[in-house]
Short mmCIF file of C-alpha atoms in Angstrom, two decimals:
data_model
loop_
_atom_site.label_atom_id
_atom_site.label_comp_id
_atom_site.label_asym_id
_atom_site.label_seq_id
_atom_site.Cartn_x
_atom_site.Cartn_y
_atom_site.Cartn_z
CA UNK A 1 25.92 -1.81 10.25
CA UNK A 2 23.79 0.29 12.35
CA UNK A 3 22.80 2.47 8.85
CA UNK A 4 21.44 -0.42 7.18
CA UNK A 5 19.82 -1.56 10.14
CA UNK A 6 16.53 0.27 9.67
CA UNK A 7 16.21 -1.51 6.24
CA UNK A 8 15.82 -4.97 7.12
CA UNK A 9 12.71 -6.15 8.80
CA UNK A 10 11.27 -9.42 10.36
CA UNK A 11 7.57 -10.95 10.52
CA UNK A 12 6.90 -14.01 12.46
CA UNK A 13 10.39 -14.41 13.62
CA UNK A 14 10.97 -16.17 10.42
CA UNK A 15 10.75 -13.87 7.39
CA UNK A 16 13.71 -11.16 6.76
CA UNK A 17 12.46 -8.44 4.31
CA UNK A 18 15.13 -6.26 2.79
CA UNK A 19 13.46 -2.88 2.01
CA UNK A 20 15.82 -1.87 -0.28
CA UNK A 21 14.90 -4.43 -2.35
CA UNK A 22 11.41 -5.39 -2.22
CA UNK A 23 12.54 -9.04 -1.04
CA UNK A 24 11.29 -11.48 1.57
CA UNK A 25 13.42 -14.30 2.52
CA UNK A 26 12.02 -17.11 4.19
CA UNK A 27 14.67 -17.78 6.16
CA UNK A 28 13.90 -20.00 9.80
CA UNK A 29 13.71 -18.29 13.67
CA UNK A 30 16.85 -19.39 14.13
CA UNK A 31 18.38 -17.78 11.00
CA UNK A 32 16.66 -14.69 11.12
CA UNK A 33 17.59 -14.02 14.77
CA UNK A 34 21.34 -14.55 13.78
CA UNK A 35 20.99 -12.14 10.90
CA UNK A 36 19.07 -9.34 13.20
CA UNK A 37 21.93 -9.25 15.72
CA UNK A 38 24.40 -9.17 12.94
CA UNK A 39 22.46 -5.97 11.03
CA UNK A 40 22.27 -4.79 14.70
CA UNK A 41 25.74 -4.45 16.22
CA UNK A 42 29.14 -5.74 15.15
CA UNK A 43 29.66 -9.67 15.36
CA UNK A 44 32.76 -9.69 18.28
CA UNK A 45 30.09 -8.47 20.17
CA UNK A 46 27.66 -11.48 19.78
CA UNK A 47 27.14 -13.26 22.79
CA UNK A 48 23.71 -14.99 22.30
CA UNK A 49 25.29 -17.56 20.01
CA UNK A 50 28.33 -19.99 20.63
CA UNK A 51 31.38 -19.93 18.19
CA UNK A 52 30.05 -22.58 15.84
CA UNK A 53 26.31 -20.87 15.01
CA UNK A 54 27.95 -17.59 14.73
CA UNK A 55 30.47 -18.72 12.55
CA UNK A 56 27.07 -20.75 10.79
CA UNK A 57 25.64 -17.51 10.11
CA UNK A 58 28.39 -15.58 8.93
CA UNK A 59 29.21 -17.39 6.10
CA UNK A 60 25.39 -17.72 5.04
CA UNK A 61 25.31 -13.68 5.66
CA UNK A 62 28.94 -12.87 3.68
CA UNK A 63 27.34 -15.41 0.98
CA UNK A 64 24.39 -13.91 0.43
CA UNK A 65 25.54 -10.56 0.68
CA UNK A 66 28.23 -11.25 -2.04
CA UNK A 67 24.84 -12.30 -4.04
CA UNK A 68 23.27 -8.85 -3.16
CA UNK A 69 21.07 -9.88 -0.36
CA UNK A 70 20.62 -8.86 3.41
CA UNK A 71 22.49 -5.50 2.67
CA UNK A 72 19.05 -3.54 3.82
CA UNK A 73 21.12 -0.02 2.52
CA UNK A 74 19.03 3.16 2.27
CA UNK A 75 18.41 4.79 -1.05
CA UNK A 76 19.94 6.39 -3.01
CA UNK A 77 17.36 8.76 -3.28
CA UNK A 78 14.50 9.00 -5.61
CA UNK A 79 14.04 8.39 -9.37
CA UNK A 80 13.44 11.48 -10.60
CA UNK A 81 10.64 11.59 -13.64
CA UNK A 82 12.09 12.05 -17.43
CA UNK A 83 11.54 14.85 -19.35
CA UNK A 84 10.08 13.34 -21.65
CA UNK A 85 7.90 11.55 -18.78
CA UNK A 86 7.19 14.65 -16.99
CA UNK A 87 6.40 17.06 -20.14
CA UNK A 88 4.19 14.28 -21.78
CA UNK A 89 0.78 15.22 -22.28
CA UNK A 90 -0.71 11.51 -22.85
CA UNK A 91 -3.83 11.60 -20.72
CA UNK A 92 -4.62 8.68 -18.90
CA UNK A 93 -7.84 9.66 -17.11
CA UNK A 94 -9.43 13.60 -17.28
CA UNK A 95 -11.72 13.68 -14.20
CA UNK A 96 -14.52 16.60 -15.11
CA UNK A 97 -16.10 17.89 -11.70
CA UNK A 98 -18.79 18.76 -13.43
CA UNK A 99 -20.94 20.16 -9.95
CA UNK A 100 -19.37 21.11 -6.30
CA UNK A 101 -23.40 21.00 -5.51
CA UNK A 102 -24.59 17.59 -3.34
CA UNK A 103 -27.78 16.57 -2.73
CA UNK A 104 -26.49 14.93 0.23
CA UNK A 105 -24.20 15.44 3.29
CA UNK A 106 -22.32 12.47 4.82
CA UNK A 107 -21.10 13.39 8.56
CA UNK A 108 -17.64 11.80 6.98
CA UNK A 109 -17.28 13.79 3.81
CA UNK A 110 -14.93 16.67 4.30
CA UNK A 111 -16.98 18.72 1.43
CA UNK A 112 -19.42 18.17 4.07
CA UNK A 113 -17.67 21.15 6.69
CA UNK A 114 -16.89 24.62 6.09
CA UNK A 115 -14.05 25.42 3.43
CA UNK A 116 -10.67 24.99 4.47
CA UNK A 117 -7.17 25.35 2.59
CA UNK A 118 -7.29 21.53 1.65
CA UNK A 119 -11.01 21.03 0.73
CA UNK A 120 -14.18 23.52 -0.76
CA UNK A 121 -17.38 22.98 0.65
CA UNK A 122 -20.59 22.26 -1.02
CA UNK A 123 -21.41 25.05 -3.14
CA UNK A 124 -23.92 26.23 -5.34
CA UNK A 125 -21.41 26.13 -8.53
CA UNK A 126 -21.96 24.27 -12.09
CA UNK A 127 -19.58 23.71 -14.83
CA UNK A 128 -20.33 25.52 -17.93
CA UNK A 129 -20.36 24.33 -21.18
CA UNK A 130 -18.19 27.27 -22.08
CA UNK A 131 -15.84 25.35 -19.60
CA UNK A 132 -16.99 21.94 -20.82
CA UNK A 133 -15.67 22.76 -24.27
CA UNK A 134 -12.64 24.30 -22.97
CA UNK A 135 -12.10 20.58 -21.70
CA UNK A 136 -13.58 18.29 -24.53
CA UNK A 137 -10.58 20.44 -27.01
CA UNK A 138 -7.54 19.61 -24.23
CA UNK A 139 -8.53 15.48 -24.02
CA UNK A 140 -9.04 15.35 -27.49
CA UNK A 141 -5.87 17.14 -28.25
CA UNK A 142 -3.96 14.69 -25.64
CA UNK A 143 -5.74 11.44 -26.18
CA UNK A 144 -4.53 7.91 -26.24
CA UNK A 145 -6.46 4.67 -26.69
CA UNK A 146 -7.78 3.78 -23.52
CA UNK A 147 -7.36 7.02 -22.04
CA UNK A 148 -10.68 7.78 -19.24
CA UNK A 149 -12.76 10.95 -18.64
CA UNK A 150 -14.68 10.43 -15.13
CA UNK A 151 -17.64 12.51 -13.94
CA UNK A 152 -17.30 13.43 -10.50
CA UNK A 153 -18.91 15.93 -8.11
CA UNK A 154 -20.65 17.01 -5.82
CA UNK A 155 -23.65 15.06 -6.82
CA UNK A 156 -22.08 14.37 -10.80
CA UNK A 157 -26.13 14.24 -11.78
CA UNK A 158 -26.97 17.35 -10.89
CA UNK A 159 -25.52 18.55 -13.47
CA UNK A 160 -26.56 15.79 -16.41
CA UNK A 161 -26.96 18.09 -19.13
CA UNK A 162 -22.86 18.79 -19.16
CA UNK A 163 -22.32 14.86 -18.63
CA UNK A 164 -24.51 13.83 -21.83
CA UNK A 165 -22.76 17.64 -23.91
CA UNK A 166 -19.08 15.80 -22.80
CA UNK A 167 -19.59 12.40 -23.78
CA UNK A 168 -21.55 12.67 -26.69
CA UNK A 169 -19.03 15.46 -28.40
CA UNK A 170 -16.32 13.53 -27.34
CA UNK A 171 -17.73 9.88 -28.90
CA UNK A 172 -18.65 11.90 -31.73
CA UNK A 173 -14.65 13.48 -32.24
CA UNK A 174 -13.01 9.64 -31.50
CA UNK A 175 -15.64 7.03 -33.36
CA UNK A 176 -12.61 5.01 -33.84
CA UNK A 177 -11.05 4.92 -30.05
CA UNK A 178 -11.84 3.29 -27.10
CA UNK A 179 -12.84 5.80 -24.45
CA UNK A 180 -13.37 4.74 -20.93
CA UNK A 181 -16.84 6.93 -19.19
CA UNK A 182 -17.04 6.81 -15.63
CA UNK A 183 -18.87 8.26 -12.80
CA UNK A 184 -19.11 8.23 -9.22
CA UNK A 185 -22.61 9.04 -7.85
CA UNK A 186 -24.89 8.62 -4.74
CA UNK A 187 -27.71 7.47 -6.99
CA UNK A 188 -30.06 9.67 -5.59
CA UNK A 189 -30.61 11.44 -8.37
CA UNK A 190 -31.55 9.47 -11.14
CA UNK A 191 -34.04 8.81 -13.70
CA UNK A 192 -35.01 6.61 -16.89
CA UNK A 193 -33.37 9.08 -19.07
CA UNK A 194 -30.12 8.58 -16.95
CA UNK A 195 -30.28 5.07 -16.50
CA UNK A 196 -30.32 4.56 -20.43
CA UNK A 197 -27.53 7.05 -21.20
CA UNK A 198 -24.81 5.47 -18.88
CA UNK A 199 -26.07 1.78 -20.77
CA UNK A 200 -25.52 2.88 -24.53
CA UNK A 201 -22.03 4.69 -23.72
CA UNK A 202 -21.04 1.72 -21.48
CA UNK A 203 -20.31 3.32 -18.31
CA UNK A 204 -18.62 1.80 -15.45
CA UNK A 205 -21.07 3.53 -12.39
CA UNK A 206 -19.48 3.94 -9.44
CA UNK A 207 -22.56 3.82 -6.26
CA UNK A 208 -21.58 5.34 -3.05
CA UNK A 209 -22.90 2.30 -0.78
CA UNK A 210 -22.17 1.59 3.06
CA UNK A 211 -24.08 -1.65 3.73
CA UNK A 212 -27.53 -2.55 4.96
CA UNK A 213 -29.78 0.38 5.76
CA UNK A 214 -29.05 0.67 9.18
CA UNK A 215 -25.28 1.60 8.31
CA UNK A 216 -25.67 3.57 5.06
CA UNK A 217 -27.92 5.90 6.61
CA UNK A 218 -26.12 6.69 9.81
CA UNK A 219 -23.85 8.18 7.70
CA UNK A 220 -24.99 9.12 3.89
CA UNK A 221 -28.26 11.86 4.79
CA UNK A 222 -29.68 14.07 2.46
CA UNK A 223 -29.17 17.41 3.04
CA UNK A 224 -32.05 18.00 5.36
CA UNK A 225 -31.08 15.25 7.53
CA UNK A 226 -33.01 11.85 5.81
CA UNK A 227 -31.54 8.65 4.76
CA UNK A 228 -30.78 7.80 1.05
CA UNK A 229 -30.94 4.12 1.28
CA UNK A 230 -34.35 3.40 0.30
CA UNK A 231 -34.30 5.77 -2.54
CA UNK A 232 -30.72 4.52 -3.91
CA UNK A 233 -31.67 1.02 -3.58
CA UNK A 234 -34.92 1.65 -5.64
CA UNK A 235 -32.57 2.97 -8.25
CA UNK A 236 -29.89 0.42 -8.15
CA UNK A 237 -32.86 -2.16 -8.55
CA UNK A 238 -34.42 -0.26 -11.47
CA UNK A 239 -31.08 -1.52 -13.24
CA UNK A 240 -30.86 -4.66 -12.26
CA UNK A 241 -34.51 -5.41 -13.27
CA UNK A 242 -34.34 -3.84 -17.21
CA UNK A 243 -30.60 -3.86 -17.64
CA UNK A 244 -29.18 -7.15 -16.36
CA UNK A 245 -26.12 -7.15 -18.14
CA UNK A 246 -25.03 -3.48 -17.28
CA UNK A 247 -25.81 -4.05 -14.01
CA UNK A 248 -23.98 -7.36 -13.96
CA UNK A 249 -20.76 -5.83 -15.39
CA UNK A 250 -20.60 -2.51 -15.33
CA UNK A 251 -22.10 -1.22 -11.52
CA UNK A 252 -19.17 -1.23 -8.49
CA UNK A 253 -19.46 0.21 -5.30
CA UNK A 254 -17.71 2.07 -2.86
CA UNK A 255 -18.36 1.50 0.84
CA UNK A 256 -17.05 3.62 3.49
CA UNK A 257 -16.35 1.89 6.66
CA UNK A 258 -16.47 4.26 9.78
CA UNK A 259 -16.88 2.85 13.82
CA UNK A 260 -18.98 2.11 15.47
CA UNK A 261 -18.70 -0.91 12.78
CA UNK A 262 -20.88 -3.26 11.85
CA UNK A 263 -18.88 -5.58 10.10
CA UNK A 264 -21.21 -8.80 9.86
CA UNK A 265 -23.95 -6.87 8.83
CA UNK A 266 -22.31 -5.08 5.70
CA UNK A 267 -20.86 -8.60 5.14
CA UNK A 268 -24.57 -10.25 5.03
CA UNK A 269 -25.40 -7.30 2.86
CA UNK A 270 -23.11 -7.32 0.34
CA UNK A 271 -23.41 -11.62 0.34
CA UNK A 272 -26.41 -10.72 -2.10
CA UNK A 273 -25.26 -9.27 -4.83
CA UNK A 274 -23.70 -9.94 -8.22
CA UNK A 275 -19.62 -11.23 -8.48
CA UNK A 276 -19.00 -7.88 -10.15
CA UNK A 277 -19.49 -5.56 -6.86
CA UNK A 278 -16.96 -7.90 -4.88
CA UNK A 279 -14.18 -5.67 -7.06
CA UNK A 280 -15.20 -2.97 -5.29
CA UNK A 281 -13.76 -0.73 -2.76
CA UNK A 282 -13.97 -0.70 0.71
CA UNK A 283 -11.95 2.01 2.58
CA UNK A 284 -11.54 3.55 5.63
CA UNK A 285 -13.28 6.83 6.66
CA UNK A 286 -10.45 9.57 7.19
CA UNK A 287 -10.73 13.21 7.83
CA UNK A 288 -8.32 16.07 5.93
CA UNK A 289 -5.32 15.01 8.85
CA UNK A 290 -5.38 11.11 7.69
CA UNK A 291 -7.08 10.57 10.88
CA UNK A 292 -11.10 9.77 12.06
CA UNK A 293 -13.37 13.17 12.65
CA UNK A 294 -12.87 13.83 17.10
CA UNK A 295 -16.42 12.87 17.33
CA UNK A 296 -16.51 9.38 16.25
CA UNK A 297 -14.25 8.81 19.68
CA UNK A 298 -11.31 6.95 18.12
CA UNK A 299 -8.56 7.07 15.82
CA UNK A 300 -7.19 6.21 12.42
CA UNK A 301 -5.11 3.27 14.01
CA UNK A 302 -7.62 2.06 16.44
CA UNK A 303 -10.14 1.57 13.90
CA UNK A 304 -7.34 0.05 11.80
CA UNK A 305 -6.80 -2.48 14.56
CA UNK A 306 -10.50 -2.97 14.69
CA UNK A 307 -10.62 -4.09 10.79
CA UNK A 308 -7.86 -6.26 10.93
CA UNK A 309 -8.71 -7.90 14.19
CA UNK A 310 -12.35 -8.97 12.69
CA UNK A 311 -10.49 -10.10 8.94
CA UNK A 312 -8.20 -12.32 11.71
CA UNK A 313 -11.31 -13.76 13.17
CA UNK A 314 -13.43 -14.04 9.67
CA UNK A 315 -10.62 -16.43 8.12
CA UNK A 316 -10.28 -17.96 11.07
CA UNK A 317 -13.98 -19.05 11.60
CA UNK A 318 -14.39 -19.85 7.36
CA UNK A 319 -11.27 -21.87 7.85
CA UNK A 320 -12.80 -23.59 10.96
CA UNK A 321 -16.19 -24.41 8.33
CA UNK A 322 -14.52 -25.16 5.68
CA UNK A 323 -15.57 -22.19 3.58
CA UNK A 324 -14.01 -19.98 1.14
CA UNK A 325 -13.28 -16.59 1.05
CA UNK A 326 -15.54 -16.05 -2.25
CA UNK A 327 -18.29 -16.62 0.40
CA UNK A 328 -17.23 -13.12 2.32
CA UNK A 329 -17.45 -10.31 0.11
CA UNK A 330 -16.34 -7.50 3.02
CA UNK A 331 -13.20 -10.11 3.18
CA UNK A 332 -12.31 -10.05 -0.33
CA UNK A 333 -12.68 -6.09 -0.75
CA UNK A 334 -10.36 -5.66 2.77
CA UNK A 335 -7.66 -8.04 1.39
CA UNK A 336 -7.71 -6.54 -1.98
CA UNK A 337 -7.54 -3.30 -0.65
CA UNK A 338 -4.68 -4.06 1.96
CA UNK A 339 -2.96 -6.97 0.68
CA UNK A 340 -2.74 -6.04 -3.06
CA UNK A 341 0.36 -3.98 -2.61
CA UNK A 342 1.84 -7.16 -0.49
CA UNK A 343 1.91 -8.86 -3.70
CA UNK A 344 4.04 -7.15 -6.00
CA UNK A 345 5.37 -4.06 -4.13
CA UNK A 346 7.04 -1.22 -6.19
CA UNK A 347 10.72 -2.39 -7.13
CA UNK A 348 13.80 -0.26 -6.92
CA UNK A 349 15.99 1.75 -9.74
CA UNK A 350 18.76 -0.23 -11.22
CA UNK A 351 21.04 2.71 -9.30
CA UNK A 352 19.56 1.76 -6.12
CA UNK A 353 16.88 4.73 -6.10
CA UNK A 354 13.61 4.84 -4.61
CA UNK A 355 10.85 4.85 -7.87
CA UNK A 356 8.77 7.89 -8.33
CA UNK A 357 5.49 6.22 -7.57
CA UNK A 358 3.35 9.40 -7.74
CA UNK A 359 1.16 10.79 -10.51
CA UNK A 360 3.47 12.26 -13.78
CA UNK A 361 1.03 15.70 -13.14
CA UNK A 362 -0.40 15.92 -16.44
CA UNK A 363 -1.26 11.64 -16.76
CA UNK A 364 -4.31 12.23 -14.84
CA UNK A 365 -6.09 15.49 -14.69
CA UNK A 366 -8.71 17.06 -12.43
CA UNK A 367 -10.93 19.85 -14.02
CA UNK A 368 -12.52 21.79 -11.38
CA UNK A 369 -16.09 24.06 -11.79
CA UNK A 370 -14.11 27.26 -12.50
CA UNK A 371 -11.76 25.32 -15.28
CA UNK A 372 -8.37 25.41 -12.68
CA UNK A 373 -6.63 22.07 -13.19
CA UNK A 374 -5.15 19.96 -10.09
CA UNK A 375 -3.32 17.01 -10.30
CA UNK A 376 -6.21 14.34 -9.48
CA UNK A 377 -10.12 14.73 -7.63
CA UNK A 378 -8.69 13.63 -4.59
CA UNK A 379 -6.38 16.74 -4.24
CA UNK A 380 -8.67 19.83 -5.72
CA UNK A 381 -6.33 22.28 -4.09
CA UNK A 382 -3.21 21.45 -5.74
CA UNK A 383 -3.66 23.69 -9.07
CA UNK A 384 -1.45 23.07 -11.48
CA UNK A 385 -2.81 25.38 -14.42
CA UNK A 386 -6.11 25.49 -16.31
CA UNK A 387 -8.08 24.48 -18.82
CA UNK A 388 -7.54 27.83 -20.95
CA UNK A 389 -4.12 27.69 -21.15
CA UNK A 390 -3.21 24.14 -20.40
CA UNK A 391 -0.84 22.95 -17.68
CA UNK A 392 1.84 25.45 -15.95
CA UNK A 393 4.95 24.01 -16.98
CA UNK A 394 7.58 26.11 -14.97
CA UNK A 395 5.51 25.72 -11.43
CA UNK A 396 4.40 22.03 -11.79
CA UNK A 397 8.04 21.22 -12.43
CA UNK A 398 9.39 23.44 -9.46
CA UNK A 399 5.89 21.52 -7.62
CA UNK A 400 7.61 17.75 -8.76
CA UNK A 401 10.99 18.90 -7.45
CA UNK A 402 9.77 19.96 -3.67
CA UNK A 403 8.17 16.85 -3.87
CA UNK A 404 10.88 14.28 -4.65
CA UNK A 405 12.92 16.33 -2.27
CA UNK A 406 10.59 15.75 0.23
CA UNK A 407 10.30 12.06 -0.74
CA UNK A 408 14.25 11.97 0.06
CA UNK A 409 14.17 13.14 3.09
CA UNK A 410 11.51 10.84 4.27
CA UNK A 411 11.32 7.79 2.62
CA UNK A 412 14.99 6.94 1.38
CA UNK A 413 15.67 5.34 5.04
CA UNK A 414 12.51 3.91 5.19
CA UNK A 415 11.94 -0.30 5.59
CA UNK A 416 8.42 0.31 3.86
CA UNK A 417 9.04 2.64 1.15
CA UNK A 418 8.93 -0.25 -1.90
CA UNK A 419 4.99 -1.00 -0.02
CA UNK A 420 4.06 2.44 0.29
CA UNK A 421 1.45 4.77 -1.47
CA UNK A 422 2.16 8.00 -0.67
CA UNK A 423 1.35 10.57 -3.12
CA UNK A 424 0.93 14.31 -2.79
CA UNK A 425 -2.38 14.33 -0.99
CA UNK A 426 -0.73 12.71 1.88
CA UNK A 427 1.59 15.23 2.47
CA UNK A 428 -0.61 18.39 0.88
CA UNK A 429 -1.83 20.70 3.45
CA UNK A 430 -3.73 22.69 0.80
CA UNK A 431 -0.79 25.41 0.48
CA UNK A 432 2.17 23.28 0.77
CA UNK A 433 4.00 19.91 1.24
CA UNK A 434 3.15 19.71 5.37
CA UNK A 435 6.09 17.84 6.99
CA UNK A 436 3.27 16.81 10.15
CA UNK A 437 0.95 15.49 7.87
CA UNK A 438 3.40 13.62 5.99
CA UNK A 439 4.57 11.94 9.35
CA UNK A 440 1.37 10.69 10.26
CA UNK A 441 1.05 9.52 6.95
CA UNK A 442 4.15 7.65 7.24
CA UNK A 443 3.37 6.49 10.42
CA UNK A 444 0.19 5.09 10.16
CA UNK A 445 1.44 3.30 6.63
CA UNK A 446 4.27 1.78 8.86
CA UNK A 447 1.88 0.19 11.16
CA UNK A 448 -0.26 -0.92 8.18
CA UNK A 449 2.12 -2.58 6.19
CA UNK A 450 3.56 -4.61 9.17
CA UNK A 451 0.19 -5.43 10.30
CA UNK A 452 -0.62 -7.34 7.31
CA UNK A 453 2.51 -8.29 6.54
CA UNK A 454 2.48 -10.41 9.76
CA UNK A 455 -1.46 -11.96 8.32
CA UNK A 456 0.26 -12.12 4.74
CA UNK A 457 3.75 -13.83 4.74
CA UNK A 458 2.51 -17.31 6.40
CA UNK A 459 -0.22 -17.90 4.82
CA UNK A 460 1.96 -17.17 1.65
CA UNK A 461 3.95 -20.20 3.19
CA UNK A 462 1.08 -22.81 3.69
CA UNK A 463 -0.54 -22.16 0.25
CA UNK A 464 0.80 -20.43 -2.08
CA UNK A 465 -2.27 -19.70 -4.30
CA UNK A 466 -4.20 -18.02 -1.30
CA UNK A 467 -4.50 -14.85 -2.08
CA UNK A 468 -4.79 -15.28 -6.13
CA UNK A 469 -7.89 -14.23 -6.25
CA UNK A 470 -6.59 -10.45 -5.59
CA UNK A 471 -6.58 -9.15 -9.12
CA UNK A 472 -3.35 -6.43 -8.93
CA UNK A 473 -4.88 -5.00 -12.45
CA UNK A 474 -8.27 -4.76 -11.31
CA UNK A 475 -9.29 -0.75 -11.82
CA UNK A 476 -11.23 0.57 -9.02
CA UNK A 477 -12.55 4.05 -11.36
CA UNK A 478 -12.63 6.11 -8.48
#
């Protein structure tokens, strides 16, 4: 029993999750509390229960094992990609770093420090067109409807001219496909000309925003130390005022939250703006060890606890006035962020595997300055090829291999591995898969998932239709 222990899990002394199957069973304190003894040590040994509940619970446990349930057995390790999966070219999303150049330098960003094995710095570097082209051939040779190409930086608009060569070649090559534009940008560079390029080609603009002046610009400076909020909010009003609709529809933002917090105040902020932003992402500030920078004088978990303890008192108090969580937009973007996973978490192999919930390197693409190719923006320093001579087979399937090994070792044991986003950034130390980073990783995801777990589950219970408003499909472009 003691094998399958590790598998099962209770919240609110009333809910048993089996992790090996991505269930929840609602099950009673008195039920559950038979069943954890009973994963926990052998039933002759009992003595918290007289004869007649123990005999009670093991027929409900032998029945409902003999239907599959409360078994809480590891994995049998991890679903290993196709061939066919793993050799496919289909690009979902081509991310073009078209600049490593910034115009600003948030105390969070790690491009922000010197150069280390996991990130660059901010350098003076530009893609060429020579590269540009190089790039425009490979998506157009691996294209599927729908498929993405994302402008990403650096400061993306500092180098405009390669963003308007890109996107007009490639709408010009696919006239009869729907291509997806994107781009992420501190919208402190900007001009007419800019404005009315991303509204003919229908981009989806991603603005780097914080909150309320006060909070964007303790964080997001220029360069030579100034805040950006005036100067991004004059640009973000430009739109609204002569392209309503774009604005409306097409303009999301994505808000770092870093102590000391200022929760209400981002909350008031982001209260006046259109429905569309309230899809938009609000994360965590982390540095390169999945933990806060030593000078903002706590840690990833503390500020965790911090987050969830002021989402426990916002639904308390809007419960309290009768209000709805529409009226919160901070609230929405935490739960969508945290709970969306809660929803529908990843679901086991038919042979009782763990799925491969990683990137199929290939499916999304990073194309750095110099034309190297890593496996997504996020994780510049895991090359996989480039754009000359296309993806490394041989080394990005040796690269999938350490990695599902590495996923077996960790994660087939593991209560929370069906809630769990782990991908190779988490592990990544910038030369190889880093069994300490991966641990704190795991760790920290641990706490997470059982935090709001605990807020999730009941209020599951009591209405059922809570937490529809978190849209699992909803794309976040970043």
């Amino acid at each position: 029993m003691n094998s399958k222990a590790n598998l099962l899990k209770v919240f609110n002394d009333q809910f048993l999750y089996d992790g090996s199957l991505g269930e929840t069973y609602l099950l009673g304190k008195d039920v559950v509390n038979v069943i954890k003894e009973i994963a926990n040590s052998s039933w002759e040994s009992l003595n918290i229960l007289d004869e007649e509940e123990l005999s009670v619970a093991q027929k409900i446990v032998i029945k409902e094992r003999d239907r599959g349930r409360f078994i809480g057995e590891p994995f049998k390790g991890v679903d290993y990609p196709s061939l066919n999966e793993l050799f496919c070219t289909d690009i979902s999303q081509m991310t073009l770093i078209v600049t490593e150049q910034c115009n600003l330098r948030c105390s969070y960003c790690p491009y922000s420090t010197e150069s280390t094995d996991l990130y660059r710095s901010h350098r003076d570097k530009k893609m060429t067109r020579e590269t540009a082209d190089m790039s425009i051939k490979y998506f157009l040779d691996n294209v599927k409807d729908g498929s993405g190409i994302g402008y990403y930086g650096g400061e993306p608009f500092l180098n405009f001219d390669i963003i308007k060569y890109v996107t007009n070649k490639v709408k010009t090559n696919l006239k009869e496909q729907k291509i997806i534009f994107s781009v992420t940008s501190n919208l402190n560079v900007f001009s007419k000309e800019i404005a009315k390029f991303l509204v003919e080609n229908n981009f989806i603009l991603v603005v780097s925003l914080d909150g309320p002046q006060e909070v964007h610009d303790c964080n997001r400076r220029s360069h030579n130390g100034k805040g950006t909020f005036s100067n991004l909010m004059k640009n973000l009003d430009f739109l609204k005022e002569n392209y309503p609709e774009f604005y409306k529809n097409n303009v999301l933002t994505n808000t770092v939250l870093a102590p000391p917090f200022e929760f209400e105040k981002i909350d008031d902020f982001f209260s006046g703006f259109d429905t569309k932003l309230l899809f938009s992402r609000f994360s965590l500030a982390s540095d390169a060890n999945n933990d806060f920078y030593p000078d903002r004088g706590t840690n990833i978990n503390e500020a965790a606890d911090q987050v969830f303890n002021w989402v426990m008192k916002k639904m308390y108090d809007l419960i309290i006035n009768k209000q709805a969580v529409e009226s919160s937009p901070l609230l929405k973007g935490v739960l969508q962020q945290y709970v969306q996973i809660l929803k529908s978490p990843h679901v086991a192999a038919n042979d009782k595997k763990l799925p491969f919930k990683s990137c199929i390197p290939g499916s999304k693409l990073a194309v750095n300055v110099d034309g190297s190719l890593s496996i997504c923006e996020r994780c510049e320093s895991l090359k996989i090829g480039d754009i000359e001579n296309g993806i490394d087979i041989e080394y990005t399937k040796q690269l999938v291999n350490e990695w599902v090994a590495f996923m077996q070792g960790k994660c087939s044991g593991c209560w929370a591995a069906l809630y769990c986003k782990c991908c190779y950034i988490t592990a990544w130390d910038g030369e190889k898969f880093n069994q300490d980073r991966q641990k704190t990783f795991c760790e920290n995801t641990k706490k997470s998932v059982e935090r709001w777990l605990n807020l999730y589950l009941p209020i599951k219970k009591l209405n059922p239709h809570f937490f529809d408003f978190i849209n699992e499909d909803e794309e976040q472009f970043l």
